[in-house]
Coordinates of N, CA and C in Angstrom, one line a residue:
M1 N 7.2 39.3 11.2 CA 7.0 39.4 9.8 C 8.1 40.4 9.2
S2 N 8.8 40.0 8.2 CA 9.8 40.8 7.6 C 9.2 41.9 6.7
Q3 N 10.1 42.8 6.2 CA 9.6 43.8 5.3 C 8.9 43.2 4.0
F4 N 9.3 41.9 3.7 CA 8.9 41.4 2.4 C 8.0 40.2 2.5
D5 N 7.5 39.8 3.7 CA 6.6 38.7 3.8 C 5.4 39.0 2.9
T6 N 4.9 38.0 2.2 CA 3.7 38.1 1.3 C 4.0 38.9 0.0
T7 N 5.1 39.5 -0.2 CA 5.3 40.4 -1.3 C 6.0 39.7 -2.5
A8 N 6.7 38.5 -2.3 CA 7.6 38.0 -3.3 C 6.9 37.7 -4.7
P9 N 5.7 37.1 -4.7 CA 5.0 36.9 -6.0 C 4.7 38.2 -6.7
F10 N 4.3 39.2 -6.0 CA 4.0 40.5 -6.6 C 5.3 41.1 -7.1
Y11 N 6.4 41.0 -6.3 CA 7.6 41.5 -6.7 C 8.1 40.9 -8.0
A12 N 8.0 39.6 -8.2 CA 8.4 38.9 -9.4 C 7.6 39.3 -10.6
A13 N 6.3 39.6 -10.4 CA 5.4 39.9 -11.5 C 5.4 41.4 -11.9
Y14 N 5.6 42.3 -10.9 CA 5.3 43.7 -11.2 C 6.4 44.7 -11.0
R15 N 7.5 44.3 -10.5 CA 8.6 45.2 -10.3 C 9.3 45.5 -11.7
P16 N 9.5 46.8 -12.0 CA 10.2 47.1 -13.2 C 11.6 46.5 -13.3
G17 N 12.0 46.1 -14.5 CA 13.3 45.5 -14.7 C 14.4 46.5 -14.7
I18 N 15.6 46.0 -15.1 CA 16.8 46.8 -15.2 C 16.9 47.4 -16.6
P19 N 17.1 48.7 -16.7 CA 17.2 49.3 -18.0 C 18.3 48.7 -18.9
K20 N 18.0 48.6 -20.2 CA 19.0 48.0 -21.1 C 20.3 48.7 -21.0
D21 N 20.3 50.1 -20.9 CA 21.6 50.8 -20.8 C 22.4 50.4 -19.6
A22 N 21.7 50.1 -18.5 CA 22.4 49.7 -17.3 C 23.0 48.3 -17.5
V23 N 22.3 47.4 -18.1 CA 22.8 46.1 -18.3 C 24.1 46.2 -19.2
E24 N 24.0 47.0 -20.3 CA 25.2 47.1 -21.2 C 26.4 47.7 -20.4
L25 N 26.1 48.7 -19.5 CA 27.2 49.3 -18.8 C 27.9 48.3 -17.9
L26 N 27.1 47.5 -17.2 CA 27.7 46.4 -16.3 C 28.4 45.3 -17.1
A27 N 27.8 45.0 -18.3 CA 28.4 43.9 -19.1 C 29.8 44.4 -19.6
R28 N 30.0 45.6 -19.8 CA 31.3 46.1 -20.3 C 32.4 45.9 -19.2
R29 N 32.0 45.9 -17.9 CA 32.9 45.8 -16.8 C 33.5 44.4 -16.7
V30 N 32.9 43.4 -17.3 CA 33.5 42.1 -17.3 C 33.8 41.6 -18.7
A31 N 33.7 42.4 -19.7 CA 34.0 42.0 -21.1 C 35.4 41.6 -21.2
G32 N 35.7 40.5 -21.9 CA 37.1 40.1 -22.2 C 37.6 39.1 -21.1
K33 N 37.0 39.0 -20.0 CA 37.4 38.0 -19.0 C 37.0 36.6 -19.4
E34 N 37.9 35.6 -19.1 CA 37.5 34.2 -19.4 C 36.5 33.7 -18.5
H35 N 36.6 34.0 -17.2 CA 35.6 33.6 -16.2 C 35.1 34.9 -15.6
R36 N 33.8 35.0 -15.6 CA 33.1 36.2 -15.2 C 32.1 35.9 -14.1
V37 N 32.5 36.2 -12.9 CA 31.7 35.8 -11.7 C 30.9 37.0 -11.2
L38 N 29.5 36.8 -11.2 CA 28.6 37.9 -10.7 C 28.2 37.5 -9.3
L39 N 28.3 38.4 -8.4 CA 27.7 38.3 -7.0 C 26.7 39.3 -6.9
D40 N 25.4 38.9 -6.7 CA 24.3 39.8 -6.6 C 23.8 39.8 -5.1
L41 N 23.9 40.9 -4.4 CA 23.5 40.9 -3.0 C 22.1 41.6 -2.9
G42 N 21.3 41.0 -2.0 CA 19.9 41.5 -1.9 C 19.2 41.3 -3.1
S43 N 19.3 40.1 -3.7 CA 18.9 39.8 -5.1 C 17.4 39.9 -5.3
G44 N 16.6 39.8 -4.3 CA 15.1 39.8 -4.5 C 14.7 38.6 -5.3
T45 N 14.0 38.8 -6.4 CA 13.6 37.7 -7.3 C 14.5 37.5 -8.4
G46 N 15.7 38.0 -8.4 CA 16.8 37.7 -9.4 C 16.8 38.5 -10.6
Q47 N 16.3 39.7 -10.6 CA 16.2 40.5 -11.8 C 17.5 40.8 -12.4
V48 N 18.5 41.2 -11.6 CA 19.8 41.5 -12.1 C 20.5 40.3 -12.7
P49 N 20.6 39.2 -11.9 CA 21.2 38.0 -12.5 C 20.6 37.5 -13.8
L50 N 19.3 37.6 -13.9 CA 18.6 37.3 -15.1 C 19.0 38.2 -16.3
A51 N 19.1 39.5 -16.0 CA 19.4 40.4 -17.1 C 20.9 40.2 -17.5
L52 N 21.8 39.8 -16.6 CA 23.2 39.7 -16.9 C 23.6 38.2 -17.3
A53 N 22.7 37.3 -17.3 CA 23.0 35.9 -17.5 C 23.8 35.6 -18.7
G54 N 23.6 36.4 -19.8 CA 24.3 36.2 -21.0 C 25.7 36.7 -21.1
T55 N 26.1 37.4 -20.0 CA 27.4 38.0 -20.0 C 28.4 37.5 -19.0
V56 N 27.9 36.6 -18.1 CA 28.7 36.0 -17.0 C 28.7 34.5 -17.1
T57 N 29.7 33.9 -16.4 CA 29.8 32.4 -16.5 C 29.3 31.8 -15.2
E58 N 29.4 32.6 -14.1 CA 28.9 32.1 -12.8 C 28.2 33.2 -12.0
I59 N 27.2 32.8 -11.3 CA 26.3 33.7 -10.6 C 26.1 33.2 -9.1
D60 N 26.4 34.1 -8.2 CA 26.0 33.8 -6.8 C 24.9 34.8 -6.4
V61 N 23.7 34.2 -6.1 CA 22.5 35.0 -5.7 C 22.4 34.9 -4.2
V62 N 22.4 36.1 -3.6 CA 22.3 36.2 -2.1 C 21.0 37.0 -1.8
E63 N 20.2 36.3 -1.0 CA 18.9 36.9 -0.6 C 18.4 36.2 0.7
Q64 N 18.2 37.1 1.7 CA 17.8 36.5 3.0 C 16.3 36.2 3.1
D65 N 15.5 36.6 2.3 CA 14.1 36.3 2.3 C 13.8 35.0 1.5
A66 N 13.3 34.0 2.2 CA 13.2 32.7 1.5 C 12.2 32.7 0.4
G67 N 11.1 33.5 0.5 CA 10.1 33.6 -0.5 C 10.7 34.3 -1.8
M68 N 11.5 35.3 -1.6 CA 12.1 36.0 -2.7 C 13.1 35.1 -3.4
L69 N 13.9 34.3 -2.6 CA 14.9 33.4 -3.2 C 14.2 32.3 -4.0
A70 N 13.0 31.8 -3.5 CA 12.3 30.8 -4.3 C 11.8 31.4 -5.6
E71 N 11.4 32.6 -5.7 CA 11.1 33.3 -7.0 C 12.3 33.4 -7.8
A72 N 13.4 33.8 -7.3 CA 14.7 33.8 -8.0 C 15.1 32.5 -8.6
D73 N 14.9 31.4 -7.8 CA 15.2 30.1 -8.3 C 14.4 29.7 -9.5
K74 N 13.1 30.1 -9.5 CA 12.2 29.8 -10.7 C 12.7 30.6 -11.9
A75 N 13.0 31.9 -11.6 CA 13.4 32.8 -12.8 C 14.7 32.4 -13.4
L76 N 15.6 31.8 -12.6 CA 16.9 31.5 -13.1 C 17.1 30.1 -13.5
A77 N 16.1 29.3 -13.3 CA 16.2 27.9 -13.6 C 16.5 27.7 -15.1
G78 N 17.4 26.8 -15.4 CA 17.6 26.4 -16.8 C 18.6 27.3 -17.6
L79 N 19.2 28.3 -16.9 CA 20.1 29.2 -17.6 C 21.4 28.4 -17.9
P80 N 22.1 28.7 -19.0 CA 23.3 28.0 -19.3 C 24.5 28.5 -18.6
V81 N 24.4 28.9 -17.4 CA 25.5 29.3 -16.5 C 25.4 28.7 -15.2
T82 N 26.4 28.7 -14.4 CA 26.4 28.1 -13.1 C 25.7 29.1 -12.1
V83 N 24.7 28.7 -11.5 CA 23.9 29.6 -10.5 C 24.0 28.9 -9.1
R84 N 24.4 29.7 -8.2 CA 24.4 29.2 -6.8 C 23.5 30.2 -6.0
L85 N 22.5 29.6 -5.3 CA 21.6 30.3 -4.5 C 22.0 30.3 -3.0
H86 N 21.9 31.4 -2.3 CA 22.3 31.5 -0.9 C 21.3 32.2 -0.1
N87 N 20.7 31.5 0.8 CA 19.6 32.1 1.7 C 20.4 32.8 2.9
A88 N 20.8 34.0 2.7 CA 21.6 34.7 3.7 C 21.5 36.2 3.5
S89 N 21.9 36.9 4.5 CA 21.9 38.4 4.4 C 23.3 38.7 3.7
A90 N 23.3 39.9 3.2 CA 24.6 40.4 2.6 C 25.7 40.5 3.6
E91 N 25.3 40.8 4.8 CA 26.3 41.0 5.9 C 26.9 39.7 6.4
Q92 N 26.1 38.6 6.2 CA 26.6 37.3 6.7 C 27.0 36.3 5.6
F93 N 26.8 36.7 4.3 CA 27.2 35.8 3.3 C 28.7 35.5 3.2
T94 N 29.0 34.2 3.0 CA 30.4 33.8 2.8 C 30.5 33.0 1.6
P95 N 31.3 33.3 0.5 CA 31.3 32.5 -0.7 C 32.2 31.3 -0.5
R96 N 32.2 30.5 -1.5 CA 33.2 29.4 -1.5 C 34.6 30.0 -1.5
S97 N 35.6 29.3 -0.9 CA 36.9 29.8 -0.7 C 37.6 30.1 -2.1
S98 N 37.2 29.4 -3.1 CA 37.8 29.5 -4.4 C 37.2 30.6 -5.3
T99 N 36.1 31.2 -4.8 CA 35.3 32.1 -5.7 C 35.7 33.5 -5.4
R100 N 36.0 34.3 -6.4 CA 36.2 35.7 -6.3 C 35.4 36.4 -7.4
A101 N 34.5 37.3 -6.9 CA 33.6 37.9 -7.9 C 34.3 39.0 -8.7
D102 N 33.9 39.1 -10.0 CA 34.4 40.1 -10.9 C 33.5 41.3 -10.9
L103 N 32.2 41.1 -10.6 CA 31.2 42.1 -10.6 C 30.3 41.8 -9.4
V104 N 30.1 42.8 -8.6 CA 29.1 42.8 -7.4 C 28.0 43.8 -7.7
T105 N 26.8 43.3 -7.6 CA 25.7 44.2 -7.9 C 24.7 44.3 -6.6
V106 N 24.3 45.5 -6.4 CA 23.2 45.7 -5.3 C 22.2 46.6 -5.9
C107 N 21.0 46.1 -6.2 CA 20.0 46.9 -6.9 C 18.8 47.0 -6.0
R108 N 18.4 48.3 -5.7 CA 17.3 48.7 -4.9 C 17.3 48.0 -3.5
A109 N 18.5 47.7 -3.0 CA 18.6 47.0 -1.7 C 19.6 47.6 -0.8
F110 N 20.5 48.5 -1.2 CA 21.6 48.9 -0.4 C 21.1 49.6 0.8
H111 N 20.0 50.3 0.7 CA 19.5 51.0 1.9 C 19.0 50.1 3.0
W112 N 18.8 48.9 2.8 CA 18.4 47.9 3.8 C 19.7 47.4 4.5
M113 N 20.8 47.6 4.0 CA 22.0 46.9 4.5 C 22.9 47.8 5.4
D114 N 23.7 47.1 6.2 CA 24.8 47.8 6.9 C 25.9 48.0 5.9
Q115 N 25.9 49.1 5.3 CA 26.7 49.4 4.1 C 28.2 49.2 4.4
E116 N 28.7 49.8 5.5 CA 30.1 49.7 5.8 C 30.6 48.2 6.0
V117 N 29.8 47.5 6.7 CA 30.1 46.1 6.9 C 30.1 45.3 5.6
V118 N 29.1 45.5 4.7 CA 29.1 44.8 3.4 C 30.3 45.2 2.6
L119 N 30.6 46.5 2.5 CA 31.7 46.9 1.6 C 33.0 46.4 2.2
S120 N 33.2 46.3 3.5 CA 34.4 45.8 4.1 C 34.6 44.3 3.8
R121 N 33.5 43.6 3.9 CA 33.6 42.1 3.6 C 33.8 41.8 2.2
L122 N 33.4 42.7 1.3 CA 33.6 42.5 -0.1 C 35.0 42.5 -0.5
E123 N 35.9 43.2 0.3 CA 37.3 43.2 -0.1 C 37.9 41.8 -0.2
G124 N 37.4 40.9 0.6 CA 38.0 39.5 0.5 C 37.2 38.6 -0.4
M125 N 36.1 39.1 -1.0 CA 35.3 38.3 -1.9 C 35.5 38.6 -3.4
T126 N 36.3 39.6 -3.7 CA 36.3 40.1 -5.1 C 37.7 40.0 -5.6
G127 N 37.8 40.0 -7.0 CA 39.1 40.0 -7.7 C 39.7 41.4 -7.6
P128 N 41.0 41.5 -8.0 CA 41.7 42.8 -7.8 C 41.1 43.9 -8.7
D129 N 40.5 43.6 -9.8 CA 39.9 44.6 -10.7 C 38.4 44.5 -10.7
A130 N 37.8 44.0 -9.6 CA 36.4 43.9 -9.6 C 35.7 45.2 -9.5
T131 N 34.4 45.2 -10.0 CA 33.6 46.4 -9.9 C 32.4 46.1 -8.9
V132 N 32.1 47.1 -8.1 CA 30.9 47.0 -7.2 C 30.0 48.1 -7.7
A133 N 28.8 47.6 -8.1 CA 27.7 48.5 -8.6 C 26.5 48.6 -7.7
V134 N 26.2 49.8 -7.3 CA 25.0 50.0 -6.4 C 24.0 50.8 -7.3
M135 N 22.8 50.3 -7.4 CA 21.9 50.8 -8.4 C 20.5 51.0 -7.7
G136 N 19.7 51.9 -8.3 CA 18.4 52.1 -7.8 C 17.7 53.3 -8.5
D137 N 16.4 53.4 -8.3 CA 15.6 54.4 -9.1 C 14.4 54.9 -8.3
G138 N 14.5 54.9 -7.0 CA 13.3 55.4 -6.2 C 12.2 54.4 -6.3
S139 N 11.0 55.0 -6.1 CA 9.8 54.2 -6.1 C 8.6 55.0 -6.4
L140 N 7.4 54.4 -6.5 CA 6.2 55.2 -6.7 C 5.9 56.1 -5.5
W141 N 6.5 55.8 -4.4 CA 6.3 56.6 -3.2 C 7.0 57.9 -3.4
T142 N 8.2 57.9 -4.0 CA 9.1 59.0 -4.1 C 8.8 59.8 -5.4
A143 N 8.2 59.1 -6.4 CA 7.9 59.8 -7.7 C 7.0 61.0 -7.5
R144 N 7.2 62.0 -8.3 CA 6.5 63.3 -8.1 C 5.7 63.6 -9.4
T145 N 4.5 63.1 -9.5 CA 3.6 63.4 -10.6 C 2.2 63.6 -10.0
E146 N 1.3 64.1 -10.7 CA -0.1 64.3 -10.1 C -0.7 63.0 -9.7
W147 N -0.5 61.9 -10.5 CA -1.2 60.7 -10.1 C -0.4 60.0 -8.9
T148 N 0.9 60.0 -8.9 CA 1.6 59.4 -7.8 C 1.4 60.2 -6.5
D149 N 1.3 61.5 -6.6 CA 1.0 62.3 -5.4 C -0.4 61.9 -4.8
A150 N -1.3 61.8 -5.7 CA -2.7 61.4 -5.2 C -2.7 60.0 -4.6
L151 N -1.9 59.1 -5.3 CA -1.9 57.7 -4.7 C -1.2 57.7 -3.4
R152 N -0.1 58.4 -3.3 CA 0.6 58.4 -2.0 C -0.3 59.0 -0.9
A153 N -1.0 60.0 -1.2 CA -2.0 60.6 -0.2 C -3.0 59.6 0.2
L154 N -3.5 58.8 -0.7 CA -4.4 57.7 -0.3 C -3.8 56.7 0.6
I155 N -2.6 56.3 0.3 CA -1.9 55.3 1.1 C -1.7 55.9 2.5
Q156 N -1.4 57.2 2.6 CA -1.2 57.8 3.9 C -2.5 57.9 4.7
E157 N -3.6 58.0 4.0 CA -4.9 58.1 4.7 C -5.1 56.8 5.4
Y158 N -4.6 55.7 4.9 CA -4.9 54.4 5.5 C -3.7 54.0 6.5
L159 N -2.5 54.4 6.2 CA -1.4 53.9 6.9 C -0.6 54.9 7.7
G160 N -1.0 56.2 7.6 CA -0.3 57.3 8.3 C 0.7 58.0 7.4
E161 N 1.1 59.2 7.9 CA 1.9 60.1 7.0 C 3.3 59.5 6.7
K162 N 3.9 58.8 7.7 CA 5.3 58.4 7.5 C 5.3 57.1 6.8
R163 N 6.2 56.9 5.8 CA 6.3 55.7 5.0 C 6.6 54.5 5.9
R164 N 5.9 53.4 5.6 CA 6.1 52.2 6.3 C 7.3 51.4 5.8
A165 N 7.8 50.5 6.6 CA 8.8 49.5 6.1 C 8.5 48.1 6.6
G166 N 7.3 47.7 6.3 CA 6.8 46.5 6.8 C 5.9 46.7 8.0
V167 N 5.4 45.6 8.6 CA 4.4 45.7 9.7 C 5.2 46.2 11.0
G168 N 4.7 47.3 11.6 CA 5.3 47.8 12.8 C 6.6 48.6 12.6
K169 N 6.9 48.9 11.4 CA 8.2 49.6 11.2 C 8.0 50.8 10.3
K170 N 8.8 51.8 10.6 CA 8.8 53.0 9.8 C 10.1 53.0 8.9
Y171 N 10.0 53.6 7.7 CA 11.1 53.7 6.8 C 12.1 54.8 7.3
E172 N 13.4 54.5 7.4 CA 14.4 55.4 7.8 C 15.2 55.7 6.5
A173 N 15.1 57.0 6.0 CA 15.8 57.3 4.8 C 17.3 57.4 5.0
H174 N 18.1 57.1 4.0 CA 19.5 57.2 4.0 C 19.9 58.4 3.2
D175 N 20.4 59.5 3.9 CA 20.6 60.7 3.2 C 22.0 60.8 2.5
R176 N 22.9 60.0 2.8 CA 24.2 60.1 2.2 C 24.2 59.5 0.8
P177 N 24.8 60.2 -0.1 CA 24.9 59.6 -1.5 C 25.7 58.4 -1.5
Y178 N 25.3 57.4 -2.3 CA 26.0 56.1 -2.3 C 27.4 56.3 -2.9
S179 N 27.6 57.4 -3.7 CA 29.0 57.6 -4.2 C 29.9 58.0 -3.1
E180 N 29.4 58.7 -2.1 CA 30.3 59.0 -0.9 C 30.6 57.8 -0.1
I181 N 29.7 56.9 0.1 CA 29.9 55.7 0.9 C 30.9 54.8 0.2
L182 N 30.7 54.6 -1.2 CA 31.7 53.8 -1.9 C 33.1 54.5 -1.9
A183 N 33.1 55.8 -2.0 CA 34.4 56.5 -2.0 C 35.2 56.3 -0.8
E184 N 34.6 56.0 0.4 CA 35.3 55.8 1.6 C 35.6 54.3 1.8
S185 N 35.3 53.5 0.9 CA 35.6 52.0 1.0 C 36.8 51.7 0.2
A186 N 37.1 50.4 0.2 CA 38.2 49.9 -0.7 C 38.0 50.2 -2.2
F187 N 36.7 50.4 -2.5 CA 36.3 50.5 -3.9 C 36.1 52.0 -4.2
G188 N 37.1 52.8 -3.9 CA 37.0 54.3 -3.8 C 37.1 55.0 -5.2
Q189 N 37.4 54.2 -6.2 CA 37.5 54.9 -7.6 C 36.1 54.8 -8.1
V190 N 35.3 55.9 -8.1 CA 33.9 55.9 -8.3 C 33.5 56.6 -9.6
E191 N 32.5 56.0 -10.2 CA 31.8 56.6 -11.4 C 30.3 56.7 -11.1
E192 N 29.7 57.7 -11.6 CA 28.2 57.8 -11.5 C 27.6 57.9 -12.8
H193 N 26.5 57.1 -13.0 CA 25.8 57.2 -14.3 C 24.3 57.3 -14.0
T194 N 23.6 58.2 -14.8 CA 22.2 58.4 -14.6 C 21.5 58.0 -15.9
I195 N 20.5 57.1 -15.9 CA 19.8 56.7 -17.1 C 18.4 57.1 -16.9
A196 N 17.9 57.9 -17.9 CA 16.5 58.3 -17.9 C 15.6 57.2 -18.3
V197 N 14.5 57.0 -17.6 CA 13.6 55.9 -17.9 C 12.2 56.5 -17.9
E198 N 11.4 56.1 -18.9 CA 10.0 56.5 -18.9 C 9.2 55.2 -18.8
R199 N 8.2 55.1 -17.9 CA 7.4 53.9 -17.7 C 5.9 54.3 -17.9
E200 N 5.2 53.4 -18.6 CA 3.8 53.6 -18.7 C 3.1 52.5 -17.9
W201 N 2.4 52.9 -16.8 CA 1.8 51.9 -15.9 C 0.3 51.7 -16.3
T202 N -0.3 50.7 -15.8 CA -1.7 50.5 -15.9 C -2.2 50.4 -14.4
T203 N -3.5 50.5 -14.3 CA -4.1 50.4 -13.0 C -3.7 49.0 -12.3
H204 N -3.8 48.0 -13.1 CA -3.5 46.6 -12.6 C -2.0 46.5 -12.2
S205 N -1.1 47.0 -13.0 CA 0.3 46.9 -12.7 C 0.7 47.8 -11.5
V206 N 0.1 48.9 -11.3 CA 0.3 49.7 -10.1 C -0.1 49.0 -8.9
I207 N -1.3 48.5 -8.9 CA -1.8 47.7 -7.7 C -0.8 46.6 -7.4
G208 N -0.4 45.8 -8.4 CA 0.5 44.7 -8.2 C 1.8 45.2 -7.6
Y209 N 2.3 46.3 -8.2 CA 3.6 46.9 -7.7 C 3.4 47.3 -6.2
L210 N 2.3 48.0 -5.8 CA 2.2 48.4 -4.5 C 2.2 47.2 -3.5
Y211 N 1.6 46.1 -3.9 CA 1.6 44.9 -3.0 C 3.0 44.3 -3.0
S212 N 3.9 44.7 -3.8 CA 5.3 44.1 -3.8 C 6.2 44.9 -2.9
T213 N 5.7 46.0 -2.3 CA 6.6 46.9 -1.6 C 6.4 46.7 -0.1
S214 N 7.4 47.3 0.7 CA 7.3 47.2 2.1 C 6.4 48.4 2.7
F215 N 6.1 49.4 1.8 CA 5.3 50.5 2.3 C 3.8 50.4 2.0
A216 N 3.4 49.4 1.1 CA 2.0 49.2 0.8 C 1.7 47.8 0.6
A217 N 2.3 46.9 1.3 CA 2.0 45.4 1.2 C 0.6 45.2 1.7
R218 N 0.0 44.2 1.2 CA -1.4 43.9 1.6 C -1.6 43.8 3.2
P219 N -0.7 43.1 3.9 CA -1.0 42.9 5.3 C -1.0 44.3 6.1
L220 N -0.4 45.3 5.6 CA -0.4 46.6 6.3 C -1.8 47.2 6.4
F221 N -2.6 46.9 5.5 CA -4.0 47.5 5.5 C -5.0 46.7 6.3
G222 N -4.6 45.5 6.7 CA -5.5 44.6 7.5 C -6.8 44.4 6.9
E223 N -7.9 44.6 7.6 CA -9.2 44.3 7.1 C -9.7 45.4 6.1
R224 N -8.9 46.5 6.0 CA -9.3 47.6 5.1 C -8.7 47.4 3.7
V225 N -8.0 46.3 3.4 CA -7.3 46.2 2.2 C -8.2 46.2 1.0
E226 N -9.4 45.6 1.1 CA -10.3 45.6 -0.1 C -10.8 47.0 -0.3
D227 N -11.1 47.7 0.7 CA -11.6 49.1 0.6 C -10.5 50.0 0.0
F228 N -9.2 49.8 0.5 CA -8.1 50.6 -0.1 C -8.0 50.3 -1.6
E229 N -8.0 49.0 -2.0 CA -7.8 48.6 -3.4 C -8.9 49.2 -4.3
R230 N -10.2 49.2 -3.8 CA -11.3 49.7 -4.6 C -11.1 51.2 -4.8
R231 N -10.7 51.9 -3.8 CA -10.5 53.4 -4.0 C -9.2 53.7 -4.8
A232 N -8.2 52.9 -4.7 CA -7.0 53.0 -5.5 C -7.2 52.8 -6.9
R233 N -8.0 51.7 -7.2 CA -8.3 51.4 -8.6 C -9.2 52.6 -9.2
A234 N -10.1 53.1 -8.5 CA -10.9 54.2 -9.0 C -10.0 55.4 -9.3
L235 N -9.1 55.7 -8.4 CA -8.2 56.9 -8.5 C -7.3 56.7 -9.8
L236 N -6.8 55.5 -9.9 CA -5.9 55.2 -11.0 C -6.6 55.2 -12.4
D237 N -7.8 54.6 -12.4 CA -8.6 54.7 -13.6 C -8.9 56.1 -14.0
E238 N -9.2 56.9 -13.1 CA -9.5 58.3 -13.4 C -8.3 59.0 -14.0
H239 N -7.1 58.8 -13.5 CA -5.9 59.4 -14.0 C -5.5 58.8 -15.4
T240 N -5.8 57.5 -15.5 CA -5.6 56.9 -16.8 C -6.4 57.5 -17.9
A241 N -7.7 57.8 -17.6 CA -8.6 58.4 -18.6 C -8.1 59.9 -18.9
A242 N -7.5 60.5 -17.9 CA -7.2 61.9 -18.0 C -5.8 62.2 -18.7
G243 N -5.1 61.1 -19.0 CA -3.8 61.3 -19.6 C -2.8 60.2 -19.4
G244 N -3.1 59.2 -18.7 CA -2.3 58.0 -18.6 C -1.5 58.0 -17.3
L245 N -0.9 56.9 -16.9 CA -0.1 56.7 -15.7 C 1.4 56.7 -16.2
I246 N 2.0 57.8 -16.4 CA 3.3 57.9 -16.9 C 4.3 58.3 -15.8
E247 N 5.4 57.6 -15.7 CA 6.4 57.9 -14.7 C 7.7 58.1 -15.4
H248 N 8.3 59.3 -15.0 CA 9.7 59.6 -15.5 C 10.6 59.4 -14.4
A249 N 11.5 58.4 -14.5 CA 12.4 58.0 -13.4 C 13.8 58.2 -13.9
S250 N 14.7 58.2 -12.9 CA 16.1 58.3 -13.1 C 16.7 57.0 -12.5
F251 N 17.3 56.2 -13.3 CA 18.0 55.0 -12.8 C 19.4 55.3 -12.5
Q252 N 19.9 55.3 -11.3 CA 21.2 55.6 -10.9 C 22.1 54.4 -10.8
V253 N 23.3 54.5 -11.4 CA 24.3 53.4 -11.3 C 25.6 54.0 -10.7
V254 N 26.0 53.6 -9.5 CA 27.2 54.0 -8.9 C 28.2 52.9 -9.0
L255 N 29.3 53.1 -9.6 CA 30.3 52.0 -9.8 C 31.6 52.4 -9.0
G256 N 32.1 51.4 -8.3 CA 33.3 51.5 -7.5 C 34.3 50.5 -7.8
R257 N 35.6 50.9 -7.9 CA 36.7 49.9 -8.1 C 37.8 50.3 -7.1
R258 N 38.7 49.4 -7.0 CA 39.8 49.7 -6.1 C 40.7 50.8 -6.8
G259 N 41.2 51.7 -6.0 CA 42.0 52.8 -6.5 C 43.4 52.4 -6.9

């Protein structure tokens, strides 16, 4: 079982989208080009291509999980741009020989990748003035509020103190800033942008979100999943009544170009 088995429908329905300011920032990187090719690695359910579909002319969607890619296919169907779906990992993906991306995006997925390999391979897949954008905003596991702390403690009661990364796996944090990793690659001209985001959750959307993650997917709880959900809903309802389920997040965008 992969990190994301069973999670794709929940991911499509409950994961927060890409902030408008981030979309506009990325759109400016390809503005003025006649042909604007987007390569989205670790695409998940296609959130980034969907958000940028109005600003590009071609999209390559790369996702190794077949369930996620099927959700992306549904989300991107009917767009007035060329969309190519690739069931492959970022490390193994090879584009058509004639395709050179103008914008490469990796959103909430770079930590799963062999970053040096991916960035090295992108040298031959991108145009001379292409931008590589690595983006993310943490998760409800890393959020620090009274209600997320209580929720994390409940998850740990069922699954153990250390964050899971799917069945039988522990999450290994990447401590190096993505700006440093990009700076050591061919895309070493780096910019960092931080976008403040406020989200208001509901009990229902939090539960759906948890089931979309590798740290709280339904199979991890086994026969105790219904008991966990009952207690999680009660906890979340209590915090909703006491002031709401508000999350203040920082959406980070790290942009790299050739120096």
